[in-house]
Each structure stands twice: as structure tokens, then as C-alpha cells.
């Protein structure tokens, strides 16, 4: 049942505030001070985190790396499962391994988990299906409560994965006392605000369908972001590729001049995720390098960012003002909507894109 929506993907995007709220309720228990996990992980004894996943779940891990490092000062290694499993990396004492998978059945992720388990490392998994193989073979199961996701392109499962990982980073920061009491309180408040902020992001009145109708004419699209917006640039590009079949690539803004800037011309739209944060000016200067070479920029930012930097941009999407720390969860929404409306404009099969399967149980 698509609940009145044209596609499951539209329904699932719209469900995000409640799915994230349900997910968060598992970790922010009534009466508890901070984040409470279903089974305890004491991060003060952890010296390193290894995160492994595939596809969109891998981008959730890449985002979480920024959070674990910044909030909890923990070294984090992130890898795609198909590479990790055959590289057979050493796992030092004090490692915690985190596997992220919507289905909990992805063959490469499960094989990577079994490799790590054989090394005697503690395993936590972020899964949407609690009865799945990955959940069953983990020491700690950290559920997402996204509900069933039918659209092949992951949307609500992704933002719920990010939410669990954000909660986990807050737990790690608490255990390791890496934040001042004020900073910890502020970070917890930002975590609590996520469902509301995602709801506001869904309500933005910018004409995303209109922008998407223009994007639909492109053959190539670039996505740029800096800091935790970099993994979101990768995710935005993947989403667009998957459902609209337009070639898209995500880059770290600062990496542009090391090669991809050669691609800039008026036929290659460049989507820039730039919330008003401490890296804003850096991202904007990369964006101006694009415009100086005739590139057309779609700037995704908040009112303040647009006021400061929208001169000369091709199009913009106005986001609500969000607490910077967990901004990738909110900015996932315009990334998804852009891909969705582009696919609708092109008339592709949004829920069942060609060549793709919802659960990849073969390697
Ligand atoms: C992209 C997408 C895939 C999955 C990947 C991992 O929209 O859905 O990239 O994220 O196949 O799947 P799970 O999370 O089930 O392990």
C-alpha cells in the first residue's frame, strides 16, 4: 500500500520523521539522562572502531566516522565489505566492529562479519531486520525502526542508520568524557531535534521538482560537500544514478581541483551541500571555482547560507536552519527528493530500478 503516494519511495521518504522518531525512542529512553543502548557498550575500553557495509549503508558509516572522531575522539576505519573481507585486515586489541545493513543479509557484509568474529572482536550491528543473519551473529544488535522498506533505493533506512550511529557517537562521547557538559548537552539536544528537523526539511517549499526537471536533461551531475557533507555528496550521486540512470559522482569539495574540475562545463550541473557551519566559507570558495569555469551550481543551504552565497548560482534549495553536528541527516532529504523528482521527470521505474535488487545475498 503506497498510502496515497505514487511510489513507495515517496511514501518512505515521507515516513522519515516518524521512522527516525521510533528509532530514536530505542536509544533515548524516558527518564534516562543520555543515550541508552539495548546492550551495553563501554566505549571507554574501545580504542578503535572498524565499520563495514555496502552501498548506502557504507555512506552512513563514512558519515559516522566524522561523528566518532569529532565527538568521541575515537579512531575509525571504514570499508566496503567486498574489499574488507578479502584484504583480511589485522584487528588490534580494543577494536569494536560495527556492521551496518538494512536487510541484515548482504552477503559481503555477512562474510566480513564472520571474518571479524573469527578474530575474537566484539561485533555490533545496525540492522533494520532484527531476525536477520547479521543480527543473529552479532554480540550487540542496534536496531533501526525504519519499518519495511520496499523501494530499492534506500531512503528511510539510511536516515535511521545515521540516527542510530549519531546516538552511538553521543554514547561514545559520554563514556569517554570527551565533551564538556555544555557541549554534551547541546549534542544531545541536536540528537533529540533530528525527527523535527527532518520533518522541516520535508516541508521546504523550494521547487525541487522544477529543479529536477532541469537536472533530468543532464548526462552527468557532480555532487560536492565538505566534512560530513562529503559522504552525503556520495549518497546523493548514488541515489541519482540508481533511479534516474544519470551518471553522477560525489566528491569532497576540496578534491575538486585535483582532477574533477576538468569536467566543469555548462552541461554538468554541480550540486553543493553547504549548511551554514564552520566549513561553509571553504565550500563556497570551491563552489565559486566551479562558477568561474562556467559551471552551473545548485546550492543547497539554509537562509543564512543562501543570503551569503547565492549570487550567481543557477538554482538553490532552501533548507531549514539545523544544528550543524547532525546536519547530514536533514540534508539527506533534499538529496533524496532531487533524485526522486529527476527519476519521475525521466519516467523511470522509481521503486524497481533496472538491474538492482533490494537485498544482495550473493557476492
Ligand atoms: C542504495 C541501496 C544499496 C544498499 C546496499 C546494502 O540505495 O539501497 O546500496 O544500501 O545494497 O544493503 P543492506 O543495507 O541491506 O546491507
Coordinates of C-alpha atoms and ligand atoms in Angstrom, one line a residue:
X1 CA 0.0 0.0 0.0
X2 CA 1.6 3.2 -1.1
X3 CA -0.6 5.3 1.2
X4 CA -1.7 7.7 -1.5
X5 CA 1.8 8.2 -2.9
X6 CA 2.7 7.5 -6.4
X7 CA 5.7 5.3 -5.4
X8 CA 6.9 3.5 -2.3
X9 CA 10.0 5.7 -2.4
X10 CA 7.8 8.8 -1.9
X11 CA 5.9 7.2 0.9
X12 CA 9.1 6.1 2.6
X13 CA 10.7 9.5 2.3
X14 CA 7.6 11.0 3.9
X15 CA 7.7 8.4 6.7
X16 CA 11.2 9.6 7.8
X17 CA 10.2 11.8 10.7
X18 CA 8.2 9.0 12.4
X19 CA 10.7 6.3 11.4
X20 CA 13.5 8.3 12.9
X21 CA 11.4 9.2 16.0
X22 CA 10.7 5.5 16.5
X23 CA 14.3 4.7 16.1
X24 CA 15.5 7.4 18.5
X25 CA 13.0 6.2 21.1
X26 CA 15.0 3.0 21.3
X27 CA 18.1 5.0 22.4
X28 CA 16.7 7.9 24.3
X29 CA 14.6 6.2 27.0
X30 CA 12.2 8.2 29.1
X31 CA 13.7 9.1 32.4
X32 CA 17.3 8.3 31.3
X33 CA 19.9 11.1 31.2
X34 CA 21.6 10.3 27.9
X35 CA 21.8 7.6 25.3
X36 CA 21.0 4.1 26.5
X37 CA 21.9 1.1 24.3
X38 CA 19.9 -2.2 24.1
X39 CA 23.1 -3.9 25.3
X40 CA 25.9 -2.0 26.9
X41 CA 29.0 -1.0 25.0
X42 CA 31.5 0.7 27.2
X43 CA 33.4 3.0 24.8
X44 CA 36.0 3.9 27.4
X45 CA 37.6 0.5 26.7
X46 CA 37.3 0.8 23.0
X47 CA 40.5 2.1 21.2
X48 CA 39.4 1.8 17.6
X49 CA 36.2 1.3 15.6
X50 CA 36.1 -0.6 12.3
X51 CA 32.9 0.0 10.3
X52 CA 32.0 -2.2 7.3
X53 CA 29.0 -2.1 5.0
X54 CA 27.9 -1.8 1.3
X55 CA 26.4 0.9 -0.8
X56 CA 24.2 3.5 1.0
X57 CA 24.9 1.8 4.4
X58 CA 28.6 2.3 3.7
X59 CA 27.9 6.0 3.2
X60 CA 26.2 6.0 6.6
X61 CA 29.4 4.6 8.1
X62 CA 31.5 7.2 6.4
X63 CA 29.3 9.9 7.9
X64 CA 29.6 8.4 11.3
X65 CA 33.4 8.4 11.1
X66 CA 33.2 12.2 11.4
X67 CA 31.0 12.0 14.4
X68 CA 33.0 9.3 16.3
X69 CA 36.2 11.2 15.6
X70 CA 34.9 14.7 16.5
X71 CA 32.7 13.9 19.4
X72 CA 34.4 10.9 21.0
X73 CA 38.0 11.3 19.7
X74 CA 38.0 7.7 18.5
X75 CA 40.0 6.5 15.5
X76 CA 37.6 5.0 12.9
X77 CA 38.3 2.9 9.9
X78 CA 35.5 2.5 7.3
X79 CA 35.5 0.0 4.5
X80 CA 33.3 -1.5 1.9
X81 CA 32.6 -5.2 2.7
X82 CA 33.6 -6.7 -0.6
X83 CA 37.1 -5.2 -0.2
X84 CA 37.5 -5.7 3.6
X85 CA 36.6 -9.4 3.5
X86 CA 39.4 -10.4 1.1
X87 CA 42.0 -7.9 2.4
X88 CA 41.8 -9.6 5.8
X89 CA 43.0 -6.6 7.8
X90 CA 44.5 -7.1 11.3
X91 CA 42.2 -6.2 14.1
X92 CA 44.1 -4.7 17.1
X93 CA 43.0 -5.3 20.7
X94 CA 40.4 -2.8 21.8
X95 CA 38.7 -2.9 18.4
X96 CA 34.9 -2.7 18.1
X97 CA 33.5 -3.7 14.8
X98 CA 30.2 -2.1 13.6
X99 CA 28.3 -3.6 10.6
X100 CA 25.5 -1.6 9.1
X101 CA 22.9 -3.3 6.9
X102 CA 19.2 -2.6 6.2
X103 CA 18.4 -6.2 5.2
X104 CA 20.9 -7.8 7.5
X105 CA 21.5 -10.4 4.7
X106 CA 24.0 -8.7 2.4
X107 CA 26.5 -11.5 1.5
X108 CA 29.7 -9.4 1.6
X109 CA 28.8 -7.7 4.8
X110 CA 28.0 -11.0 6.5
X111 CA 31.3 -12.5 5.3
X112 CA 33.2 -9.5 6.6
X113 CA 31.4 -10.0 10.0
X114 CA 32.4 -13.7 10.1
X115 CA 36.0 -12.8 9.4
X116 CA 36.0 -10.3 12.3
X117 CA 34.2 -12.7 14.6
X118 CA 36.9 -15.3 14.0
X119 CA 39.4 -12.7 15.2
X120 CA 37.5 -12.5 18.5
X121 CA 36.5 -8.9 18.1
X122 CA 33.3 -7.6 19.6
X123 CA 30.6 -7.0 17.0
X124 CA 27.8 -4.5 16.9
X125 CA 25.4 -4.3 14.0
X126 CA 22.9 -1.7 12.9
X127 CA 20.2 -3.6 11.2
X128 CA 16.6 -2.9 10.1
X129 CA 15.6 -6.6 10.2
X130 CA 16.2 -8.0 13.8
X131 CA 15.8 -11.6 12.7
X132 CA 18.4 -11.3 10.0
X133 CA 21.7 -13.3 9.7
X134 CA 23.8 -10.3 10.5
X135 CA 21.7 -9.5 13.7
X136 CA 21.9 -13.2 14.8
X137 CA 25.7 -13.3 14.5
X138 CA 26.3 -10.0 16.3
X139 CA 27.2 -9.5 20.0
X140 CA 25.1 -6.3 20.2
X141 CA 22.2 -5.6 17.9
X142 CA 21.4 -1.9 17.4
X143 CA 18.0 -1.8 15.6
X144 CA 16.7 0.8 13.2
X145 CA 13.0 1.1 13.4
X146 CA 12.5 2.2 9.8
X147 CA 9.8 -0.4 9.2
X148 CA 9.7 -2.3 5.9
X149 CA 11.4 -0.5 3.1
X150 CA 10.1 -1.5 -0.3
X151 CA 11.7 1.0 -2.7
X152 CA 15.0 -0.5 -3.9
X153 CA 16.8 2.9 -3.4
X154 CA 17.2 3.2 0.4
X155 CA 15.8 6.4 2.0
X156 CA 14.3 6.0 5.4
X157 CA 16.6 3.1 6.3
X158 CA 19.6 5.4 5.5
X159 CA 18.4 8.2 7.7
X160 CA 17.5 5.8 10.5
X161 CA 21.0 4.2 10.2
X162 CA 22.5 7.7 10.5
X163 CA 20.3 8.3 13.6
X164 CA 21.5 5.2 15.4
X165 CA 25.1 6.0 14.6
X166 CA 24.7 9.5 15.8
X167 CA 23.2 8.2 19.1
X168 CA 26.1 5.8 19.3
X169 CA 28.6 8.6 18.8
X170 CA 26.9 10.5 21.6
X171 CA 27.2 7.4 23.9
X172 CA 30.9 7.1 23.0
X173 CA 31.5 10.8 23.8
X174 CA 29.7 10.3 27.1
X175 CA 31.7 7.2 28.1
X176 CA 34.9 8.8 27.1
X177 CA 34.2 12.2 28.6
X178 CA 35.4 13.9 25.5
X179 CA 32.9 16.8 25.6
X180 CA 32.3 19.5 28.2
X181 CA 29.0 19.1 30.0
X182 CA 27.6 22.0 27.9
X183 CA 28.8 20.6 24.6
X184 CA 27.4 17.2 25.5
X185 CA 24.0 18.7 26.5
X186 CA 24.0 20.6 23.2
X187 CA 24.8 17.5 21.2
X188 CA 22.1 15.5 22.9
X189 CA 19.6 18.3 22.2
X190 CA 20.7 18.2 18.5
X191 CA 20.1 14.4 18.5
X192 CA 16.6 14.9 20.0
X193 CA 15.9 17.5 17.4
X194 CA 16.6 15.2 14.4
X195 CA 13.0 14.0 13.7
X196 CA 11.6 17.5 13.8
X197 CA 14.4 18.8 11.7
X198 CA 13.9 16.1 9.1
X199 CA 10.2 16.9 9.1
X200 CA 11.0 20.6 8.4
X201 CA 13.3 19.5 5.6
X202 CA 10.4 17.6 4.0
X203 CA 8.3 20.7 4.2
X204 CA 10.7 23.0 2.4
X205 CA 8.8 25.0 -0.2
X206 CA 11.7 25.2 -2.7
X207 CA 10.6 24.0 -6.1
X208 CA 12.7 20.8 -6.1
X209 CA 10.5 19.2 -8.8
X210 CA 11.2 22.2 -11.0
X211 CA 15.0 22.0 -10.4
X212 CA 14.8 18.2 -11.0
X213 CA 13.1 18.7 -14.4
X214 CA 16.3 20.7 -15.4
X215 CA 18.6 18.1 -13.8
X216 CA 16.8 15.4 -15.9
X217 CA 18.2 16.9 -19.1
X218 CA 21.8 16.4 -17.9
X219 CA 24.0 13.5 -18.8
X220 CA 26.4 14.0 -15.9
X221 CA 25.9 15.6 -12.5
X222 CA 28.5 16.3 -9.8
X223 CA 27.8 16.5 -6.0
X224 CA 30.1 18.3 -3.7
X225 CA 30.3 18.5 0.1
X226 CA 32.9 19.1 2.8
X227 CA 33.2 17.4 6.2
X228 CA 30.3 15.2 7.0
X229 CA 28.6 16.6 3.8
X230 CA 31.1 14.7 1.7
X231 CA 29.6 11.3 2.3
X232 CA 26.2 12.8 1.6
X233 CA 27.6 14.0 -1.7
X234 CA 28.5 10.4 -2.4
X235 CA 25.0 9.3 -1.4
X236 CA 23.3 12.0 -3.5
X237 CA 25.2 10.8 -6.5
X238 CA 24.4 7.1 -5.9
X239 CA 20.7 7.9 -5.4
X240 CA 20.6 9.8 -8.7
X241 CA 22.4 7.1 -10.6
X242 CA 20.3 4.3 -9.2
X243 CA 16.9 5.7 -10.1
X244 CA 17.3 8.2 -12.9
X245 CA 20.3 6.5 -14.7
X246 CA 22.1 9.8 -14.9
X247 CA 25.8 9.5 -14.4
X248 CA 26.7 11.2 -11.2
X249 CA 29.8 11.5 -9.0
X250 CA 30.3 12.8 -5.5
X251 CA 33.5 14.5 -4.5
X252 CA 34.9 16.2 -1.4
X253 CA 34.8 19.9 -2.3
X254 CA 38.5 20.3 -1.7
X255 CA 39.3 17.5 -4.0
X256 CA 37.8 19.2 -7.0
X257 CA 40.9 21.0 -8.2
X258 CA 42.8 17.7 -8.1
X259 CA 41.0 16.4 -11.2
X260 CA 37.2 16.6 -11.5
X261 CA 37.2 20.4 -12.1
X262 CA 38.2 19.4 -15.7
X263 CA 34.7 18.1 -16.1
X264 CA 33.1 21.5 -15.4
X265 CA 31.1 23.0 -18.2
X266 CA 27.5 24.4 -18.6
X267 CA 26.1 20.9 -19.3
X268 CA 27.2 19.4 -16.0
X269 CA 25.1 20.6 -13.0
X270 CA 27.0 20.7 -9.7
X271 CA 25.0 20.1 -6.6
X272 CA 26.7 21.7 -3.5
X273 CA 25.6 20.8 0.0
X274 CA 26.6 23.7 2.2
X275 CA 24.8 24.2 5.5
X276 CA 26.0 27.3 7.4
X277 CA 28.7 25.7 9.5
X278 CA 32.4 26.2 10.3
X279 CA 33.3 24.9 6.8
X280 CA 30.8 27.0 4.9
X281 CA 33.3 29.5 3.5
X282 CA 35.6 26.8 2.3
X283 CA 32.8 25.0 0.5
X284 CA 31.7 28.3 -1.0
X285 CA 35.1 29.1 -2.3
X286 CA 35.1 25.7 -4.1
X287 CA 31.7 26.5 -5.5
X288 CA 33.0 29.8 -6.8
X289 CA 35.8 28.0 -8.6
X290 CA 33.1 26.0 -10.4
X291 CA 31.1 29.1 -11.3
X292 CA 34.2 30.8 -12.6
X293 CA 34.6 28.0 -15.1
X294 CA 31.1 28.3 -16.4
X295 CA 29.6 25.5 -14.2
X296 CA 26.0 25.7 -13.1
X297 CA 25.6 25.3 -9.4
X298 CA 22.6 24.1 -7.4
X299 CA 23.3 25.3 -3.9
X300 CA 21.6 23.5 -1.0
X301 CA 21.8 25.6 2.1
X302 CA 19.8 27.5 4.8
X303 CA 18.6 31.1 4.6
X304 CA 21.8 32.5 6.0
X305 CA 24.0 30.5 3.7
X306 CA 21.8 31.4 0.7
X307 CA 21.9 35.1 1.6
X308 CA 25.7 35.0 1.8
X309 CA 26.5 32.9 -1.2
X310 CA 23.7 32.5 -3.7
X311 CA 24.8 35.3 -6.0
X312 CA 25.4 33.8 -9.5
X313 CA 24.2 30.3 -8.6
X314 CA 22.0 28.5 -11.2
X315 CA 19.4 27.2 -8.7
X316 CA 19.0 26.8 -5.0
X317 CA 17.1 24.7 -2.4
X318 CA 16.4 26.4 0.9
X319 CA 16.8 24.2 3.9
X320 CA 15.7 25.0 7.5
X321 CA 18.4 26.0 9.9
X322 CA 19.7 22.8 11.5
X323 CA 22.2 22.1 14.3
X324 CA 25.4 21.6 12.3
X325 CA 26.5 18.4 14.0
X326 CA 23.8 16.1 12.6
X327 CA 23.0 18.2 9.5
X328 CA 23.8 15.2 7.2
X329 CA 20.5 13.6 8.4
X330 CA 18.5 16.6 7.4
X331 CA 20.4 17.2 4.1
X332 CA 19.8 13.6 3.1
X333 CA 16.2 14.7 2.4
X334 CA 16.9 17.2 -0.5
X335 CA 19.4 14.6 -1.9
X336 CA 16.6 12.0 -2.0
X337 CA 14.0 14.4 -3.3
X338 CA 16.2 15.6 -6.1
X339 CA 16.9 12.0 -7.2
X340 CA 13.2 11.1 -6.9
X341 CA 11.8 14.0 -8.8
X342 CA 14.5 13.6 -11.5
X343 CA 13.5 10.0 -12.0
X344 CA 9.8 11.0 -12.1
X345 CA 10.7 13.6 -14.7
X346 CA 12.5 11.0 -16.8
X347 CA 9.7 8.4 -16.3
X348 CA 12.0 5.7 -15.0
X349 CA 10.8 2.9 -12.6
X350 CA 11.5 4.7 -9.3
X351 CA 10.8 1.7 -7.0
X352 CA 12.3 -1.1 -9.1
X353 CA 15.3 0.4 -11.0
X354 CA 16.8 -1.8 -13.7
X355 CA 19.5 -4.3 -12.7
X356 CA 19.1 -3.7 -9.0
X357 CA 17.9 -6.0 -6.2
X358 CA 16.7 -4.9 -2.8
X359 CA 18.8 -7.4 -1.0
X360 CA 22.1 -8.6 -2.4
X361 CA 22.6 -12.1 -1.0
X362 CA 25.2 -13.2 -3.4
X363 CA 28.7 -11.6 -3.6
Ligands
LIG1 C1 21.2 2.1 -2.3 C2 21.0 0.8 -1.7 C3 22.1 -0.1 -1.6 C4 22.2 -0.8 -0.2 C5 23.3 -1.9 -0.2 C6 23.4 -2.5 1.2 O1 20.0 2.9 -2.4 O2 19.9 0.6 -1.2 O3 23.3 0.5 -1.9 O4 22.4 0.2 0.7 O5 23.0 -2.9 -1.1 O6 22.2 -3.1 1.6 P1 22.0 -3.5 3.1 O7 21.8 -2.3 3.8 O8 20.7 -4.3 3.1 O9 23.2 -4.3 3.5

